[in-house]
Coordinates of C-alpha atoms in Angstrom, one line a residue:
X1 CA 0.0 0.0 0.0
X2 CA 1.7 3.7 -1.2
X3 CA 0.9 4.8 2.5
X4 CA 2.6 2.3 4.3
X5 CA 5.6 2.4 1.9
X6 CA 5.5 6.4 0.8
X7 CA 9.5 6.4 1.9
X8 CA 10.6 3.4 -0.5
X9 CA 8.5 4.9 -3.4
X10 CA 9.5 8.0 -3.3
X11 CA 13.1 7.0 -3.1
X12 CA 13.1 5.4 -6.3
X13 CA 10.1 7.4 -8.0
X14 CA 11.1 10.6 -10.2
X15 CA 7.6 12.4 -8.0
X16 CA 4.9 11.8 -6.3
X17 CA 1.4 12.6 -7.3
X18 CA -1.0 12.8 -4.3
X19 CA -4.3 11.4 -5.6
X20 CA -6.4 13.2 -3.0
X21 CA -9.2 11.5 -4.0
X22 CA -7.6 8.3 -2.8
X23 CA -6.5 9.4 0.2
X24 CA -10.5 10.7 1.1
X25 CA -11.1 6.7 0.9
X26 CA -7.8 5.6 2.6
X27 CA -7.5 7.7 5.4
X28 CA -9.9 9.4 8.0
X29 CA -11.4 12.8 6.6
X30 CA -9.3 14.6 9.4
X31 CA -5.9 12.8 8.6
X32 CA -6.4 13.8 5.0
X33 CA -4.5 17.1 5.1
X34 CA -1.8 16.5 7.6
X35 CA -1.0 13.5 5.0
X36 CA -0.7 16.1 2.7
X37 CA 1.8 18.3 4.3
X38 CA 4.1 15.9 5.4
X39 CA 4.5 13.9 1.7
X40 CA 4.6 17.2 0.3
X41 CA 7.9 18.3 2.8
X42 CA 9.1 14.7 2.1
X43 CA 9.1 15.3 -1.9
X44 CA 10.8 19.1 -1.1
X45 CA 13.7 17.7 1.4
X46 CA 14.5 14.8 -2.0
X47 CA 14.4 17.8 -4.3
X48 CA 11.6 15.4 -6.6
X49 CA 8.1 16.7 -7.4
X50 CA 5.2 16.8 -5.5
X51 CA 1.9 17.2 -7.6
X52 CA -1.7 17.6 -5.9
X53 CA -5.1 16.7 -7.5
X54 CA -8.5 17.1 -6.9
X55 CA -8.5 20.6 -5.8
X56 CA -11.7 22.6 -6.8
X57 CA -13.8 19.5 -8.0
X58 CA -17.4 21.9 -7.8
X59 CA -16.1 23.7 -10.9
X60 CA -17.2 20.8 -13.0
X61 CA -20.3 22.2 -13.1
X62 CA -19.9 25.2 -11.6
X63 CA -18.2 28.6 -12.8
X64 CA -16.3 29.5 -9.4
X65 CA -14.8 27.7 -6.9
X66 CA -16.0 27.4 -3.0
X67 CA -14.1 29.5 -0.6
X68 CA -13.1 26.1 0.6
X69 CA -11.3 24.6 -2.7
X70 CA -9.5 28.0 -3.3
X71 CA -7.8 28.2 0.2
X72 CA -7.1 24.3 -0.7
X73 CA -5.7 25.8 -3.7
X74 CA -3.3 28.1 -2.2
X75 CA -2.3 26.1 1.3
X76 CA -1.2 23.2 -1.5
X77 CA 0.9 26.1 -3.0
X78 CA 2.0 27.5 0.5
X79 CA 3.0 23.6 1.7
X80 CA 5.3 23.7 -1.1
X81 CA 3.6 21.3 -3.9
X82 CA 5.4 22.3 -7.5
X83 CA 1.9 21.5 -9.6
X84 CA -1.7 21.1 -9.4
X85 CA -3.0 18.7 -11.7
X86 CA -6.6 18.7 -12.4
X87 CA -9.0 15.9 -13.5
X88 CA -12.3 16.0 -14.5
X89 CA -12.9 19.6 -13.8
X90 CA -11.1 20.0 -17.4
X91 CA -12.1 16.7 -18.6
X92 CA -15.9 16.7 -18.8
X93 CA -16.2 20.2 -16.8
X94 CA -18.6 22.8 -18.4
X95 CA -15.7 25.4 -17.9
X96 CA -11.9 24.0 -18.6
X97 CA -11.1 27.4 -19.5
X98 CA -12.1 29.0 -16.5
X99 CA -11.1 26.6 -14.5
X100 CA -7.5 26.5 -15.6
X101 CA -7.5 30.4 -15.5
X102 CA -8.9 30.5 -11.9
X103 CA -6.5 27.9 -10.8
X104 CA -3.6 29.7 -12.1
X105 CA -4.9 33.3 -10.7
X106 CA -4.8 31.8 -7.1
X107 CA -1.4 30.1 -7.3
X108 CA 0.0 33.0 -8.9
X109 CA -1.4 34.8 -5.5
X110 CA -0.4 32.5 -3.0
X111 CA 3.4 32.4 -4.8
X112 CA 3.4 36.1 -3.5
X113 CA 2.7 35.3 -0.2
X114 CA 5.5 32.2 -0.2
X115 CA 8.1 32.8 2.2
X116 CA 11.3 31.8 0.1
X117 CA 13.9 32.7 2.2
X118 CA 12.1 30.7 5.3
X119 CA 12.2 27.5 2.7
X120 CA 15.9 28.4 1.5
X121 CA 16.8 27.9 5.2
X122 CA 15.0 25.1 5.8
X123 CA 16.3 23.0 2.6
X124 CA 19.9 24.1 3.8
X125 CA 19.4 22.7 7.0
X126 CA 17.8 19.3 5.9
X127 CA 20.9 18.3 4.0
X128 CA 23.1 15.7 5.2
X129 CA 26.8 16.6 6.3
X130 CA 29.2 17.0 4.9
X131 CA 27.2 18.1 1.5
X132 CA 28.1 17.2 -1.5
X133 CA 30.2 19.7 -4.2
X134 CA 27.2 19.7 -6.7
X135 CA 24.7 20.3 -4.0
X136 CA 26.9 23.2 -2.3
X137 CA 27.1 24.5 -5.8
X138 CA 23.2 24.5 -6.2
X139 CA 22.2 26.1 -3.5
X140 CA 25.3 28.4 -3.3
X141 CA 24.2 29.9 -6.7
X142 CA 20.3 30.1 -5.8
X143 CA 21.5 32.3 -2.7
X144 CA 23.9 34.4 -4.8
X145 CA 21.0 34.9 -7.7
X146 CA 18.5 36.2 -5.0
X147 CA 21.2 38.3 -3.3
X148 CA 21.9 40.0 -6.6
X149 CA 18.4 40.4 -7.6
X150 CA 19.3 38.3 -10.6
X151 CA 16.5 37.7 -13.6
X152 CA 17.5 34.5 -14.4
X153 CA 19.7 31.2 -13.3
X154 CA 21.1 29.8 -16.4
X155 CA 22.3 26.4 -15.5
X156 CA 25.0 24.1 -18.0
X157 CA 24.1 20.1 -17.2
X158 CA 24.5 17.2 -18.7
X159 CA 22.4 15.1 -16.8
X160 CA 20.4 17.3 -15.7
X161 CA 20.7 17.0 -12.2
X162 CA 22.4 20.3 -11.4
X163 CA 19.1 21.4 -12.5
X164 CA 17.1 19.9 -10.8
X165 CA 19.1 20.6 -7.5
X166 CA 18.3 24.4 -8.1
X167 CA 15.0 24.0 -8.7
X168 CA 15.1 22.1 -5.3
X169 CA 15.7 25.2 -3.3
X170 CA 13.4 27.1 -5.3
X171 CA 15.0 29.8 -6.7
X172 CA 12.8 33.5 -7.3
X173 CA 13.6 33.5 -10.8
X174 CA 13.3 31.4 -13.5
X175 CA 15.7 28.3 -14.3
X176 CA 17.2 27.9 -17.5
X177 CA 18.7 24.7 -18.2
X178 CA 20.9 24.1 -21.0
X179 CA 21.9 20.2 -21.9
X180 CA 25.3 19.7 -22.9
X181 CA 25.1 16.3 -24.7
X182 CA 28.0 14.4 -24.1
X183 CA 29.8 13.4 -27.6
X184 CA 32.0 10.5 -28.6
X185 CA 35.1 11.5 -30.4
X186 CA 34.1 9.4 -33.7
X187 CA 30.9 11.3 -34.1
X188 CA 32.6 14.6 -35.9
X189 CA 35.7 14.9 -38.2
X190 CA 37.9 17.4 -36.3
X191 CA 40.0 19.6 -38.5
X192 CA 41.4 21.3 -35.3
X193 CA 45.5 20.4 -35.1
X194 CA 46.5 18.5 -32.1
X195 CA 46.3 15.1 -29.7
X196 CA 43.7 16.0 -27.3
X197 CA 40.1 14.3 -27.1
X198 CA 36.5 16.6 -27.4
X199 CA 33.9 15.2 -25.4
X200 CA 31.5 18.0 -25.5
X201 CA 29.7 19.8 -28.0
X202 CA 30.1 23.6 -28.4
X203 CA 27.1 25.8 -27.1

């Protein structure tokens, strides 16, 4: 049962989607959020994803959302989830449009109110000793970029992973990744004089 073995899953999953719905049927009504919030910190301290569903299910049929579902909305936000994924609200709901759009108006809202530099701190402090270069780089350059007021991280990877590793402490601006694909020497004629091997394309 995913409950029982959330630590093990999420361990070897890529992220987690909380299928809320499930968790109404699995788990007593008043256990449902404080579920929530602590698979939600689990995904942030891993650096994976954490995606909530089943958010503002009355706008199937209806054109707003209860005052309920839109502080669900933005606590999910608040708690640190990275998307909201909706279901049949946009599936067979009379107003996908709307719904999307309203959605996105109160996450865009509660991303104002999110404490960033209380989170930084908090990541920082949840990594294990001593950390490692690639994760002191990550979070070294998130906390220069907000210093500096910076627009934009651009970030050179590979495998991605730096990437991901700055997304982890959830940097104020937006992430630019660029993917260096790793060549083999056979793949290009070199007319370039000398003994030396090229292992990486030019950007």
């Amino acid at each position: 049962m995913g409950l029982d073995n959330f630590d093990e899953i999420l361990q070897e999953a890529d992220g987690i989607i909380l299928a809320r719905g499930n968790l109404g049927i699995d788990l007593p009504p008043e256990k449902v959020f404080l579920y929530q919030k602590e698979a939600i910190h689990k995904c942030n301290v891993a650096g994976k994803p954490a995606v909530v569903t089943r958010v503002v299910d009355s706008m199937t049929d209806n054109l707003r959302p209860t005052r309920a579902e839109a502080t669900d909305v933005a606590n999910a936000v608040l708690d640190g989830s990275d998307a909201i994924l909706l279901g049949a609200e946009t599936l067979r709901g009379l107003y996908p449009v709307e719904t999307i759009s309203t959605v996105g108006k109160i996450c865009a809202e509660a991303e104002k109110a999110y404490n960033q530099d209380l989170y930084f701190k908090k990541a920082v402090n949840h990594v294990g000793e001593p950390m490692t270069h690639l994760e002191s780089i990550a979070s070294s350059a998130v906390r220069a970029a907000i210093k500096v007021k910076a627009s934009i991280i651009i970030c050179f990877t590979s495998s991605g992973r730096a990437a991901r590793l700055i997304a982890k402490y959830r940097p104020t601006m937006p992430v630019l990744s660029v993917v260096i694909p790793r060549l083999k020497t056979n793949q290009l004629s070199w007319t370039f004089s000398g003994a030396f091997e090229v292992f990486y394309s030019t950007v």
